Every structure is written in C-alpha cells, then in structure tokens.
Steps between C-alpha positions, in 0.01 A plus 500: 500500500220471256105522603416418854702203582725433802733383275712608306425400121853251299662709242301253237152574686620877400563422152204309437317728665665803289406307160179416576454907482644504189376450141541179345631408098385168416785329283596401215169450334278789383182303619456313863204196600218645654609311888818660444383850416278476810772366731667811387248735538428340891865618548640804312302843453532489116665220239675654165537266227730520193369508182592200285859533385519483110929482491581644163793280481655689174357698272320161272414304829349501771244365751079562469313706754194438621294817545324407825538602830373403851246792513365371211349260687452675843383843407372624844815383606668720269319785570547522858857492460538127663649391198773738292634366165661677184855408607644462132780249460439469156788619223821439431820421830686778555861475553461519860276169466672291283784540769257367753354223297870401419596457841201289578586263147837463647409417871506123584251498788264741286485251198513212732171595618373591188544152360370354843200694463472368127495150598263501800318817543162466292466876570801633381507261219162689408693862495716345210326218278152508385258290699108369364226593756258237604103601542550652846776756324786372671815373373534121406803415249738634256392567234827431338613196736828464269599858600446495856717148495746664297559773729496282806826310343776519790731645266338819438530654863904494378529713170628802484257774376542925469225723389763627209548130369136366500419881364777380228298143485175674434602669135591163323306172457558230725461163458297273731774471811651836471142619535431325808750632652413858371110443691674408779731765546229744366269345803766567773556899355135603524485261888782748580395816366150480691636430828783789431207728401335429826777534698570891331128544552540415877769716540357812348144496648594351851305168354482150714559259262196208523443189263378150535751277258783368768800472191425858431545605864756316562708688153368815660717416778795361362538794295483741773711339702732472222519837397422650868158644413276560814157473441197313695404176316229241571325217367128453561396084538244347268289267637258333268544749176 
C-alpha cells in the first residue's frame, strides 16, 4: 500500500507514481515551448535536455548544430539544477547505432508512421522541413511547399533505405529525384537516431522519457516494443500552443 489509503494502489497507480519521482528527458528536440517546460517542471523533480544533434553523416556531410540550449533561456532554472542539459548526441553513428537506425529503416510500422506523421502532423513536419514564422514566432508554412509535398508522396513510405547506401548516395551528385529521395531517407536517419539516443539516455541515467509531439511518442513506442526495450514513456497534451 502506498500513503494512507484504505486501498490498495493498481500496479499502474504504482508506476505512475514511481515516475513521477523520477527525472524526466524531454525528447527528441534539444529545446521545449515554455507550457511544455512548465508542465514538466509541475511533474518531474528535474528535466535534462539533449543538446542539438549535429549527425556527422560521413566525413564531407553532415547536419548544422545550433549552439543553444534550454538554460540559455531559463538561467535560474539552470542553476538550481531544475533543468540539466549537455547530453551530446552530436558526431558521427557508431556501429552499434547504425544497427539500430537500420532496423528502424527496415520496420514497416516504424516508417508507416513516419510518413503518417509527414502528411498530417504540422509538428513533426516542423522537426524535418523548414517552416517561416509569422509575427507571433510561431510556425505558419513551408518554406519550401514543393519539398514537404514531395515527401508526403505515398510512394516514399515504401523504399528501401540503409545508412551504408544513402552514406554511398551522399559522395556523388544526384540529380533532382535521386536527391529527393536522399532528403528523405536522410530525414528518417536523424528521426531515428534522436529517439535511439533518448532511449540509451533513459536507460543509463534511470530517465522517464517526456515529449509533447504524438508521432514521436508513438515511434518511441513502437521501437521499444519492437526491440523489447523497457523504459517509461509519455506524451504531455498541448492545448492552445
């Protein structure tokens, strides 16, 4: 029994209760919307962010980082050890990752999502194409509408991609299809990677994993259940952000 009640607590009450005790990563971004960071706060006794993952995908390409972090902006926060951040997941995939990102690529359900996300989640869409802000700062449109409608095409969700072949893809030119389909697959490695690095973070530090885009929890899942990884996962709801 937990506390003072006459009754005995579910095995879920326990659980929930047991995470709620436990530090929280927010995933798969490096930065979080000021309701969300507060929901978080309200909830777990301290939130550890990754830094922004800059995948160097070979040794002449890779992906940008952005130096900023959450305590950037929150500094008290920061400083009382609320917030925790210099998880890098920047660098190059080890062997032991490209496995992992591999069996995600090659997972039906996995990409299936993915591609269902790409077509009707404005959030995730956001992780992956670059969107123009309007004068409040949020998110409006594409700023490359052709792209976005070019990765939404059904057919994409169905070809076959490897780390090793779109590795092999990135050291020759492309022309304008085969291209396409590299940004694609390049957009579903570094989706992958971050929730993988999350889930490895989890594990090692005893983390609950926390974030507010439903496609991403929802890959979160599938690839634990997939590969049998038990770790606590939750989504937190936005309402009017």
């Amino acid at each position: 029994w937990h506390g003072i009640s006459p009754f005995p607590l579910t095995h879920t009450e326990i659980h929930l209760l047991d995470c709620l005790s436990m530090d929280a990563l927010y995933y798969p971004f490096h930065l979080c919307h000021e309701q969300t960071l507060q929901q978080l706060l309200e909830n777990y006794p301290r939130v550890h962010f990754l830094d922004f993952m800059a995948l160097q995908f070979t040794p002449f390409m890779g992906s940008t980082g952005f130096p900023d972090r959450m305590g950037d902006y929150y500094p008290e926060l920061l400083k009382s050890g609320r917030i925790i951040q210099g998880h890098d997941v920047s660098g190059s995939l080890s062997p032991t990752m490209v496995t992992a990102v591999n069996q995600d690529l090659a997972d039906p359900l996995w990409r299936s999502i993915v591609h269902g996300a790409l077509r009707n989640d404005r959030r995730f869409q956001r992780g992956l194409v670059a969107f123009s802000q309007d004068s409040q700062g949020r998110s409006s449109v594409p700023t490359d509408a052709a792209l976005l409608a070019a990765f939404q095409q059904p057919e994409r969700e169905f070809v076959s991609y490897t780390v090793e072949t779109l590795q092999a893809m990135s050291r020759r030119r492309l022309a304008e299809q085969e291209n396409l389909r590299f940004e694609y697959g390049f957009g579903l490695i570094k989706t992958s990677a971050a929730l993988i690095y999350s889930i490895q973070l989890c594990q090692r530090l005893g983390l609950v994993a926390v974030t507010d885009s439903p496609a991403h929890h929802q890959l979160l899942i599938r690839t634990c259940r997939r590969d049998n990884v038990g770790i606590s996962n939750f989504c937190v709801k936005r309402e009017g952000y």
